[in-house]
CSV table of C-alpha atoms (C1' of nucleotides) in Angstrom, one decimal:
chain,number,residue,atom,x,y,z
E,123,UNK,CA,-0.1,-0.1,0.0
E,124,UNK,CA,1.3,3.4,-0.9
E,125,UNK,CA,1.5,4.9,2.6
E,126,UNK,CA,4.1,2.2,3.4
E,127,UNK,CA,6.1,2.8,0.0
E,128,UNK,CA,6.3,6.4,1.5
E,129,UNK,CA,7.5,5.6,4.6
E,130,UNK,CA,10.1,3.0,3.7
E,131,UNK,CA,11.2,5.5,1.2
E,132,UNK,CA,11.6,8.1,3.6
E,133,UNK,CA,13.2,5.4,6.2
E,134,UNK,CA,16.0,5.2,3.5
E,135,UNK,CA,17.3,8.8,4.7
E,136,UNK,CA,16.6,8.6,8.3
E,137,UNK,CA,14.8,5.8,10.0
E,138,UNK,CA,11.7,7.2,12.0
E,139,UNK,CA,10.3,6.2,15.2
E,140,UNK,CA,6.7,5.1,15.7
E,141,UNK,CA,5.3,8.5,16.7
E,142,UNK,CA,7.0,10.2,14.0
E,143,UNK,CA,5.6,7.7,11.5
E,144,UNK,CA,2.1,8.6,13.0
E,145,UNK,CA,2.5,12.4,12.7
E,146,UNK,CA,3.8,11.7,9.1
E,147,UNK,CA,1.1,9.2,8.2
E,148,UNK,CA,-1.8,11.6,9.5
E,149,UNK,CA,-0.9,14.2,7.5
E,150,UNK,CA,-0.7,12.5,4.1
E,151,UNK,CA,-3.5,12.6,1.8
E,152,UNK,CA,-3.8,10.0,-1.1
E,153,UNK,CA,-5.1,10.9,-4.3
E,154,UNK,CA,-5.8,8.7,-7.5
E,155,UNK,CA,-5.0,11.0,-10.8
E,156,UNK,CA,-6.1,9.9,-14.3
E,157,UNK,CA,-3.5,10.2,-17.4
E,158,UNK,CA,-3.2,13.5,-18.7
E,159,UNK,CA,-4.7,15.2,-15.3
E,160,UNK,CA,-2.9,18.0,-13.8
E,161,UNK,CA,-1.4,17.7,-10.3
E,162,UNK,CA,-0.5,21.4,-10.8
E,163,UNK,CA,-1.3,24.2,-13.3
E,164,UNK,CA,0.6,27.2,-14.4
E,165,UNK,CA,-0.7,30.4,-12.5
E,166,UNK,CA,-1.9,28.4,-9.6
E,167,UNK,CA,0.0,28.2,-6.2
E,168,UNK,CA,1.6,25.1,-5.6
E,169,UNK,CA,-0.2,23.7,-2.3
E,170,UNK,CA,1.6,20.3,-2.0
E,171,UNK,CA,4.4,18.4,-1.5
E,172,UNK,CA,3.9,15.1,-3.7
E,173,UNK,CA,5.0,11.7,-3.6
E,174,UNK,CA,4.6,9.4,-6.4
E,175,UNK,CA,3.6,6.2,-5.6
E,176,UNK,CA,2.4,4.6,-8.8
E,177,UNK,CA,2.8,6.1,-12.5
E,178,UNK,CA,4.8,8.9,-13.4
E,179,UNK,CA,4.5,12.4,-14.3
E,180,UNK,CA,6.2,15.1,-15.9
E,181,UNK,CA,7.1,18.7,-15.1
E,182,UNK,CA,6.9,21.0,-17.8
E,183,UNK,CA,6.9,24.9,-18.9
E,184,UNK,CA,4.9,26.3,-21.7
E,185,UNK,CA,6.8,29.3,-23.6
E,186,UNK,CA,5.6,32.4,-25.1
E,187,UNK,CA,5.1,30.6,-28.5
E,188,UNK,CA,3.1,27.6,-26.6
E,189,UNK,CA,5.8,25.2,-26.9
E,190,UNK,CA,6.1,22.5,-24.3
E,191,UNK,CA,9.5,21.9,-22.4
E,192,UNK,CA,10.0,19.1,-20.1
E,193,UNK,CA,11.9,20.0,-17.0
E,194,UNK,CA,11.8,16.5,-14.9
E,195,UNK,CA,10.1,13.2,-15.2
E,196,UNK,CA,9.2,11.9,-11.6
E,197,UNK,CA,8.7,8.2,-11.3
E,198,UNK,CA,7.7,5.9,-8.6
E,199,UNK,CA,9.0,6.7,-5.1
E,200,UNK,CA,10.1,10.2,-5.8
E,201,UNK,CA,9.1,13.6,-4.9
E,202,UNK,CA,7.8,16.5,-6.8
E,203,UNK,CA,7.0,20.0,-5.9
E,204,UNK,CA,7.5,23.7,-7.3
E,205,UNK,CA,9.6,25.0,-4.6
E,206,UNK,CA,9.3,28.8,-5.2
E,207,UNK,CA,5.4,28.5,-5.6
E,208,UNK,CA,5.3,26.4,-2.4
E,209,UNK,CA,7.2,28.1,-0.1
E,210,UNK,CA,6.8,31.7,-1.3
E,211,UNK,CA,3.1,30.9,-2.3
E,212,UNK,CA,3.7,32.6,-5.7
E,213,UNK,CA,2.0,31.6,-9.1
E,214,UNK,CA,3.5,28.4,-10.3
E,215,UNK,CA,5.2,28.8,-13.9
E,216,UNK,CA,5.2,25.1,-14.7
E,217,UNK,CA,2.5,22.3,-14.9
E,218,UNK,CA,2.6,19.2,-13.3
E,219,UNK,CA,0.8,16.3,-15.0
E,220,UNK,CA,0.4,12.6,-14.9
E,221,UNK,CA,1.8,10.4,-17.9
E,222,UNK,CA,0.0,7.5,-16.6
E,223,UNK,CA,-2.7,6.7,-14.0
E,224,UNK,CA,-1.0,7.7,-11.2
E,225,UNK,CA,-1.4,7.2,-7.2
E,226,UNK,CA,-0.1,10.1,-5.3
E,227,UNK,CA,0.4,11.0,-1.7
E,228,UNK,CA,0.5,14.9,-0.8
E,229,UNK,CA,1.5,17.1,2.1
E,230,UNK,CA,0.0,20.4,2.4
E,231,UNK,CA,2.7,23.3,3.6
E,232,UNK,CA,0.7,24.1,6.9
E,233,UNK,CA,1.1,20.4,7.6
E,234,UNK,CA,4.9,20.4,6.4
E,235,UNK,CA,5.6,23.3,8.7
E,236,UNK,CA,4.0,21.4,11.5
E,237,UNK,CA,6.5,18.3,11.1
E,238,UNK,CA,9.3,20.6,10.5
E,239,UNK,CA,8.5,21.8,14.3
E,240,UNK,CA,7.6,18.6,15.5
E,241,UNK,CA,10.7,16.8,14.6
E,242,UNK,CA,13.9,18.0,13.5
E,243,UNK,CA,14.1,14.9,11.4
E,244,UNK,CA,11.8,16.1,8.9
E,245,UNK,CA,13.7,19.2,8.1
E,246,UNK,CA,16.8,17.2,7.4
E,247,UNK,CA,14.5,14.4,5.6
E,248,UNK,CA,13.4,17.3,3.4
E,249,UNK,CA,16.5,19.0,3.1
E,250,UNK,CA,18.1,15.6,2.0
E,251,UNK,CA,15.3,15.0,-0.8
E,252,UNK,CA,16.1,18.5,-2.3
E,253,UNK,CA,19.8,18.2,-1.9
E,254,UNK,CA,19.4,14.8,-4.0
E,255,UNK,CA,17.5,16.5,-6.6
E,256,UNK,CA,19.8,19.3,-6.8
E,257,UNK,CA,22.9,17.2,-7.4
E,258,UNK,CA,20.7,15.6,-10.3
E,259,UNK,CA,19.8,18.6,-11.8
E,260,UNK,CA,23.4,19.9,-11.8
E,261,UNK,CA,24.5,16.6,-13.7
E,262,UNK,CA,21.8,17.7,-16.1
E,263,UNK,CA,23.0,21.4,-16.6
E,264,UNK,CA,26.7,20.0,-16.9
E,265,UNK,CA,25.3,17.7,-19.6
E,266,UNK,CA,23.5,20.5,-21.4
E,267,UNK,CA,26.5,22.8,-21.8
E,268,UNK,CA,29.0,20.1,-22.6
E,269,UNK,CA,27.2,17.4,-24.5
E,270,UNK,CA,25.8,16.8,-28.0
E,271,UNK,CA,22.2,16.0,-28.3
E,272,UNK,CA,23.3,12.5,-29.0
E,273,UNK,CA,25.3,12.1,-25.7
E,274,UNK,CA,22.8,13.6,-24.2
E,275,UNK,CA,20.0,11.1,-25.1
E,276,UNK,CA,22.6,7.9,-24.6
E,277,UNK,CA,23.0,9.4,-20.8
E,278,UNK,CA,19.3,9.8,-20.4
E,279,UNK,CA,18.7,6.3,-21.2
E,280,UNK,CA,21.3,5.1,-19.3
E,281,UNK,CA,20.1,7.2,-16.3
E,282,UNK,CA,16.2,6.4,-16.5
E,283,UNK,CA,16.7,2.6,-18.2
E,284,UNK,CA,13.1,1.4,-17.2
E,285,UNK,CA,11.7,4.8,-17.3
E,286,UNK,CA,12.8,6.0,-20.4
E,287,UNK,CA,11.2,3.1,-22.3
E,288,UNK,CA,7.7,4.2,-20.9
E,289,UNK,CA,8.2,7.6,-22.3
E,290,UNK,CA,7.0,8.6,-25.9
E,291,UNK,CA,10.1,10.0,-27.5
E,292,UNK,CA,8.4,13.2,-28.3
E,293,UNK,CA,8.6,13.6,-24.4
E,294,UNK,CA,12.3,12.8,-24.4
E,295,UNK,CA,13.2,15.4,-27.0
E,296,UNK,CA,11.3,18.0,-25.2
E,297,UNK,CA,13.5,17.0,-22.0
E,298,UNK,CA,16.4,17.0,-24.0
E,299,UNK,CA,15.8,20.3,-25.6
E,300,UNK,CA,15.8,19.2,-29.1
E,301,UNK,CA,13.3,18.6,-32.1
E,302,UNK,CA,11.4,14.9,-32.1
E,303,UNK,CA,12.6,14.9,-35.6
E,304,UNK,CA,16.1,15.4,-34.7
E,305,UNK,CA,15.7,12.7,-31.9
E,306,UNK,CA,14.7,10.5,-34.8
E,307,UNK,CA,17.6,11.1,-36.7
E,308,UNK,CA,19.8,10.4,-33.9
E,309,UNK,CA,18.2,7.3,-33.1
E,310,UNK,CA,18.6,6.0,-36.7
E,311,UNK,CA,22.1,7.0,-36.5
E,312,UNK,CA,22.7,5.2,-33.4
E,313,UNK,CA,21.1,1.6,-35.0
E,314,UNK,CA,23.4,2.3,-38.0
E,315,UNK,CA,26.4,2.5,-35.9
W,206,UNK,CA,33.6,42.6,8.7
W,207,UNK,CA,33.1,39.3,6.8
W,208,UNK,CA,31.7,37.6,9.8
W,209,UNK,CA,28.9,40.2,10.1
W,210,UNK,CA,28.3,40.0,6.3
W,211,UNK,CA,27.7,36.3,6.9
W,212,UNK,CA,25.5,36.8,9.9
W,213,UNK,CA,23.3,39.5,8.2
W,214,UNK,CA,22.9,37.0,5.2
W,215,UNK,CA,21.6,34.3,7.4
W,216,UNK,CA,19.6,36.8,9.3
W,217,UNK,CA,17.4,37.3,6.1
W,218,UNK,CA,16.5,33.6,6.3
W,219,UNK,CA,15.8,33.5,9.9
W,220,UNK,CA,16.6,35.6,12.6
W,221,UNK,CA,19.2,34.2,15.1
W,222,UNK,CA,19.5,34.6,18.6
W,223,UNK,CA,22.7,35.6,20.6
W,224,UNK,CA,23.7,31.9,21.6
W,225,UNK,CA,22.9,30.7,17.9
W,226,UNK,CA,25.2,33.7,16.2
W,227,UNK,CA,27.6,32.5,18.9
W,228,UNK,CA,27.8,28.7,17.9
W,229,UNK,CA,27.8,29.7,14.3
W,230,UNK,CA,30.7,32.6,14.7
W,231,UNK,CA,32.7,30.1,16.8
W,232,UNK,CA,32.8,27.3,13.8
W,233,UNK,CA,33.7,29.6,10.9
W,234,UNK,CA,36.9,29.9,9.7
W,235,UNK,CA,37.8,32.8,7.6
W,236,UNK,CA,40.5,32.5,4.9
W,237,UNK,CA,42.1,34.9,2.1
W,238,UNK,CA,42.0,33.3,-1.1
W,239,UNK,CA,44.2,34.6,-4.2
W,240,UNK,CA,43.1,34.9,-7.7
W,241,UNK,CA,43.2,31.6,-9.7
W,242,UNK,CA,43.8,29.6,-6.4
W,243,UNK,CA,41.4,26.6,-5.7
W,244,UNK,CA,39.0,26.2,-2.9
W,245,UNK,CA,38.3,22.9,-4.2
W,246,UNK,CA,40.1,20.6,-6.7
W,247,UNK,CA,38.7,17.5,-8.6
W,248,UNK,CA,39.0,14.4,-6.9
W,249,UNK,CA,39.6,15.8,-3.6
W,250,UNK,CA,36.8,15.5,-0.9
W,251,UNK,CA,34.6,18.9,-0.5
W,252,UNK,CA,35.4,19.4,3.5
W,253,UNK,CA,33.3,22.8,3.6
W,254,UNK,CA,30.5,24.8,2.9
W,255,UNK,CA,31.7,27.9,1.6
W,256,UNK,CA,30.3,31.3,2.2
W,257,UNK,CA,31.9,34.1,-0.1
W,258,UNK,CA,32.4,37.4,1.5
W,259,UNK,CA,34.7,39.2,-1.1
W,260,UNK,CA,35.5,38.6,-4.7
W,261,UNK,CA,33.8,35.7,-6.9
W,262,UNK,CA,34.4,32.3,-7.7
W,263,UNK,CA,33.6,29.8,-10.3
W,264,UNK,CA,32.6,26.1,-10.1
W,265,UNK,CA,33.5,24.4,-13.2
W,266,UNK,CA,34.0,20.8,-14.8
W,267,UNK,CA,36.7,19.8,-17.4
W,268,UNK,CA,35.6,17.2,-19.6
W,269,UNK,CA,37.8,14.3,-21.4
W,270,UNK,CA,38.8,16.4,-23.9
W,271,UNK,CA,40.3,18.9,-21.3
W,272,UNK,CA,37.6,21.6,-21.8
W,273,UNK,CA,36.3,23.5,-19.0
W,274,UNK,CA,32.6,24.0,-18.3
W,275,UNK,CA,31.5,26.5,-15.9
W,276,UNK,CA,28.3,25.2,-13.8
W,277,UNK,CA,27.9,28.5,-11.7
W,278,UNK,CA,29.6,31.9,-10.5
W,279,UNK,CA,29.4,32.8,-6.9
W,280,UNK,CA,29.4,36.3,-6.2
W,281,UNK,CA,29.4,38.1,-2.6
W,282,UNK,CA,27.1,37.0,0.1
W,283,UNK,CA,26.6,33.6,-1.5
W,284,UNK,CA,27.1,30.0,-0.6
W,285,UNK,CA,28.8,27.3,-2.4
W,286,UNK,CA,29.8,23.8,-2.1
W,287,UNK,CA,29.9,20.7,-3.9
W,288,UNK,CA,26.8,19.1,-2.4
W,289,UNK,CA,27.6,15.2,-3.3
W,290,UNK,CA,31.2,15.4,-2.3
W,291,UNK,CA,30.3,17.2,1.1
W,292,UNK,CA,27.9,15.0,2.4
W,293,UNK,CA,28.7,11.5,0.8
W,294,UNK,CA,32.5,12.1,1.2
W,295,UNK,CA,33.1,11.1,-2.5
W,296,UNK,CA,35.6,12.6,-4.9
W,297,UNK,CA,34.9,15.9,-6.3
W,298,UNK,CA,34.3,16.0,-10.0
W,299,UNK,CA,34.3,20.0,-9.8
W,300,UNK,CA,36.8,22.5,-9.3
W,301,UNK,CA,35.9,25.9,-7.1
W,302,UNK,CA,38.5,28.6,-7.9
W,303,UNK,CA,38.6,32.3,-7.1
W,304,UNK,CA,38.5,34.5,-10.0
W,305,UNK,CA,39.4,37.6,-8.2
W,306,UNK,CA,41.3,38.0,-4.7
W,307,UNK,CA,38.7,36.6,-2.3
W,308,UNK,CA,37.5,36.7,1.3
W,309,UNK,CA,35.5,33.6,2.3
W,310,UNK,CA,34.3,31.8,5.5
W,311,UNK,CA,34.1,28.3,5.8
W,312,UNK,CA,32.2,25.6,7.9
W,313,UNK,CA,33.2,22.0,8.1
W,314,UNK,CA,31.1,19.1,8.1
W,315,UNK,CA,31.5,17.9,11.6
W,316,UNK,CA,30.7,21.4,12.7
W,317,UNK,CA,27.5,22.1,10.1
W,318,UNK,CA,26.3,18.5,11.6
W,319,UNK,CA,27.0,20.0,15.3
W,320,UNK,CA,25.1,23.2,14.2
W,321,UNK,CA,22.1,21.2,12.8
W,322,UNK,CA,21.6,19.4,16.2
W,323,UNK,CA,22.2,22.8,18.2
W,324,UNK,CA,19.3,24.3,16.8
W,325,UNK,CA,16.8,23.0,14.3
W,326,UNK,CA,17.1,26.8,12.5
W,327,UNK,CA,20.2,25.7,11.2
W,328,UNK,CA,18.7,22.8,9.5
W,329,UNK,CA,16.3,25.2,8.0
W,330,UNK,CA,18.6,27.8,6.8
W,331,UNK,CA,20.8,25.1,4.9
W,332,UNK,CA,17.6,23.7,3.5
W,333,UNK,CA,16.3,27.3,2.3
W,334,UNK,CA,19.8,28.1,0.9
W,335,UNK,CA,20.1,24.9,-1.5
W,336,UNK,CA,16.2,25.9,-2.1
W,337,UNK,CA,16.7,28.9,-3.7
W,338,UNK,CA,19.8,27.4,-5.4
W,339,UNK,CA,17.9,24.9,-6.4
W,340,UNK,CA,15.2,27.3,-8.0
W,341,UNK,CA,18.0,29.2,-9.9
W,342,UNK,CA,19.2,26.1,-11.2
W,343,UNK,CA,15.7,24.7,-12.5
W,344,UNK,CA,15.8,28.4,-14.3
W,345,UNK,CA,18.8,27.5,-16.1
W,346,UNK,CA,17.4,24.3,-17.1
W,347,UNK,CA,14.7,25.8,-18.5
W,348,UNK,CA,16.8,28.5,-20.4
W,349,UNK,CA,19.1,26.0,-21.8
W,350,UNK,CA,16.4,23.8,-23.3
W,351,UNK,CA,14.2,26.6,-24.3
W,352,UNK,CA,16.1,29.4,-25.5
W,353,UNK,CA,18.7,30.3,-28.2
W,354,UNK,CA,22.4,31.4,-27.2
W,355,UNK,CA,21.4,34.9,-27.9
W,356,UNK,CA,18.6,35.0,-25.5
W,357,UNK,CA,20.5,32.9,-22.9
W,358,UNK,CA,23.1,35.7,-23.0
W,359,UNK,CA,20.7,38.6,-22.5
W,360,UNK,CA,19.0,36.6,-19.6
W,361,UNK,CA,22.7,36.1,-17.9
W,362,UNK,CA,23.4,39.8,-18.1
W,363,UNK,CA,19.9,40.7,-17.1
W,364,UNK,CA,20.1,38.3,-14.2
W,365,UNK,CA,23.5,39.1,-13.0
W,366,UNK,CA,24.0,43.1,-14.2
W,367,UNK,CA,26.7,44.0,-11.9
W,368,UNK,CA,28.8,40.5,-11.7
W,369,UNK,CA,28.6,39.6,-15.5
W,370,UNK,CA,30.7,43.0,-16.1
W,371,UNK,CA,33.3,41.5,-14.1
W,372,UNK,CA,33.4,38.2,-15.7
W,373,UNK,CA,35.5,37.6,-18.8
W,374,UNK,CA,33.4,36.7,-21.6
W,375,UNK,CA,35.4,33.4,-22.4
W,376,UNK,CA,33.8,32.5,-19.0
W,377,UNK,CA,30.6,33.5,-19.7
W,378,UNK,CA,30.7,31.6,-22.8
W,379,UNK,CA,31.6,28.6,-20.8
W,380,UNK,CA,28.9,29.3,-18.7
W,381,UNK,CA,26.2,29.7,-21.6
W,382,UNK,CA,27.6,26.3,-23.2
W,383,UNK,CA,28.9,28.3,-26.4
W,384,UNK,CA,32.0,28.9,-27.8
W,385,UNK,CA,33.9,32.3,-27.0
W,386,UNK,CA,33.8,32.9,-30.8
W,387,UNK,CA,30.2,32.4,-31.2
W,388,UNK,CA,29.5,34.8,-28.3
W,389,UNK,CA,31.3,37.4,-30.0
W,390,UNK,CA,29.3,37.3,-32.9
W,391,UNK,CA,26.1,37.4,-30.6
W,392,UNK,CA,27.5,40.9,-29.0
W,393,UNK,CA,28.2,42.1,-32.5
W,394,UNK,CA,24.9,41.4,-33.6
W,395,UNK,CA,23.2,42.9,-30.4
W,396,UNK,CA,25.1,46.1,-31.3
W,397,UNK,CA,23.9,46.3,-34.7
W,398,UNK,CA,20.2,46.1,-33.7
M,217,DT,C1',57.3,51.8,-21.3
M,218,DA,C1',57.9,47.7,-23.8
M,219,DT,C1',56.9,42.9,-24.5
M,220,DA,C1',54.6,38.8,-23.5
M,221,DA,C1',50.6,37.0,-22.7
M,222,DT,C1',45.9,36.4,-22.3
M,223,DT,C1',41.2,37.8,-24.0
M,224,DA,C1',38.2,39.1,-27.8
M,225,DT,C1',37.3,39.6,-32.7
M,226,DT,C1',36.5,38.4,-37.4
M,227,DA,C1',35.6,35.5,-41.0
M,228,DA,C1',34.9,31.2,-44.0
M,229,DA,C1',34.2,26.5,-44.2
M,230,DA,C1',31.9,22.2,-41.6
M,231,DT,C1',28.7,20.3,-38.7
M,232,DA,C1',24.7,20.1,-35.7
M,233,DG,C1',20.1,20.9,-35.4
M,234,DT,C1',15.3,23.0,-37.1
M,235,DT,C1',11.7,23.4,-39.7
M,236,DT,C1',8.3,22.1,-42.9
M,237,DA,C1',6.2,18.9,-45.1
M,238,DT,C1',5.0,13.8,-46.4
M,239,DT,C1',4.6,9.0,-45.3
M,240,DT,C1',4.7,5.2,-41.7
M,241,DT,C1',3.8,3.0,-37.8
M,242,DC,C1',1.7,2.2,-33.4
M,243,DT,C1',-1.9,2.3,-30.0
M,244,DG,C1',-6.6,2.5,-28.5
M,245,DT,C1',-11.1,1.9,-29.3
M,246,DC,C1',-15.7,0.5,-31.3
Q,296,DG,C1',-10.6,-6.7,-37.1
Q,297,DA,C1',-11.4,-2.1,-39.0
Q,298,DC,C1',-10.5,2.5,-38.3
Q,299,DA,C1',-9.5,7.1,-36.2
Q,300,DG,C1',-6.0,9.5,-33.8
Q,301,DA,C1',-1.5,9.8,-32.3
Q,302,DA,C1',3.2,9.1,-32.3
Q,303,DA,C1',7.5,8.2,-35.0
Q,304,DA,C1',10.1,8.3,-39.1
Q,305,DT,C1',12.0,10.6,-43.4
Q,306,DA,C1',13.6,13.7,-46.4
Q,307,DA,C1',15.1,18.6,-48.1
Q,308,DA,C1',16.0,23.1,-47.1
Q,309,DC,C1',17.1,26.2,-43.8
Q,310,DT,C1',19.2,28.5,-39.5
Q,311,DA,C1',22.5,28.2,-35.5
Q,312,DT,C1',26.4,26.8,-33.7
Q,313,DT,C1',31.5,25.1,-34.1
Q,314,DT,C1',36.0,24.7,-36.0
Q,315,DT,C1',39.8,26.8,-37.5
Q,316,DA,C1',42.8,30.2,-38.3
Q,317,DA,C1',44.3,34.7,-38.3
Q,318,DT,C1',44.2,39.4,-36.5
Q,319,DA,C1',43.1,43.2,-33.1
Q,320,DA,C1',42.7,44.6,-28.2
Q,321,DT,C1',43.5,44.4,-23.7
Q,322,DT,C1',46.1,43.2,-19.6
Q,323,DA,C1',49.9,41.9,-17.0
Q,324,DT,C1',54.4,41.9,-15.9
Q,325,DA,C1',59.6,42.9,-16.8
DNA sequence: TATAATTATTAAAATAGTTTATTTTCTGTC
DNA sequence: GACAGAAAATAAACTATTTTAATAATTATA
């Protein structure tokens, strides 16, 4: 059951005692989300820190020309939020959307603030969660500025082997910052080699 | 004096009381760094969280071909570390180097761990520091995948107006992920327009 | 102040990536 | 199992960016 998934995922960071688990469990709300349904829409305020238990999501931004740009894919047992919008209560500039039917667990900001005060461990947990994501993001920037599209594509499928097979190529292209046509070209090339 | 700079910068996140300021001040070490001197070298373990009081630094990675790629510039009153290396005590994959004669304040990992346990505020402070940097980094990824080199250059000088005038164009090009020659072309073009 | 060394600019040719348009393949649904 | 709609592949022409190489401008140092 998805709450256990969340507890064990957090337990990997720091083991929680019974009362901490209680506190956390009581403040988490489970939701079932359809494919293509939004978890967060642009210009809304991001009210939750979200744990993905089943399915996967994408976080993307729409630019002035209406083109979508994928910032992140979020697989099972991973956390997603829009930090700026969540903490500063400013309108979100991104969408978060389920790519497959999903089960998510959400914590509201007041509840999270409560948890931070109830045990210092929670502060630490959410610091570690964002630090992990930060390291990942920095890795990505590095690839973006130092690798060709082909190298980035190979790195992507190497880093997310299971997930990448579930993601349509259009979406992967948008994540890599190239057109789907050029991704096709790259894939064709790789087959020849 | 640089310790006051650090205290006031942290005070902007959460005000500290006297004893917290004491605890922090006692665990911070000031160092003067020459231009081009390293604060962290590749394959070393990052031992400190570093606050830049004067001067500015760059964090960069050297790829297989020996080319340097700038990941970040760190100006006065900002923090820098290599999260992965610092927390997991793994060899750093990046260099951090002073671009101008600098004054820095450093906290070692044991001292930071101590601070985390001494007051929950410190956990929160370093969570906020990394969250801010995270938001900045995400903005950058977005630009990288959705903007042309010219747009990225304009965004860069708009975001860091004072700092960008102190950074050589070669370094800016490396940050933008383009060649210095192409940056020249862009700058020429912008003058004409 | 002159000279060396680094940094910035320019230009031409080569490569990487986009655009537009068409065709093929895949997927879901009745 | 046939059909509609979405996703993927192909190709040609176009644009962005790199590479190489040479020159000009700036900065550091004897």
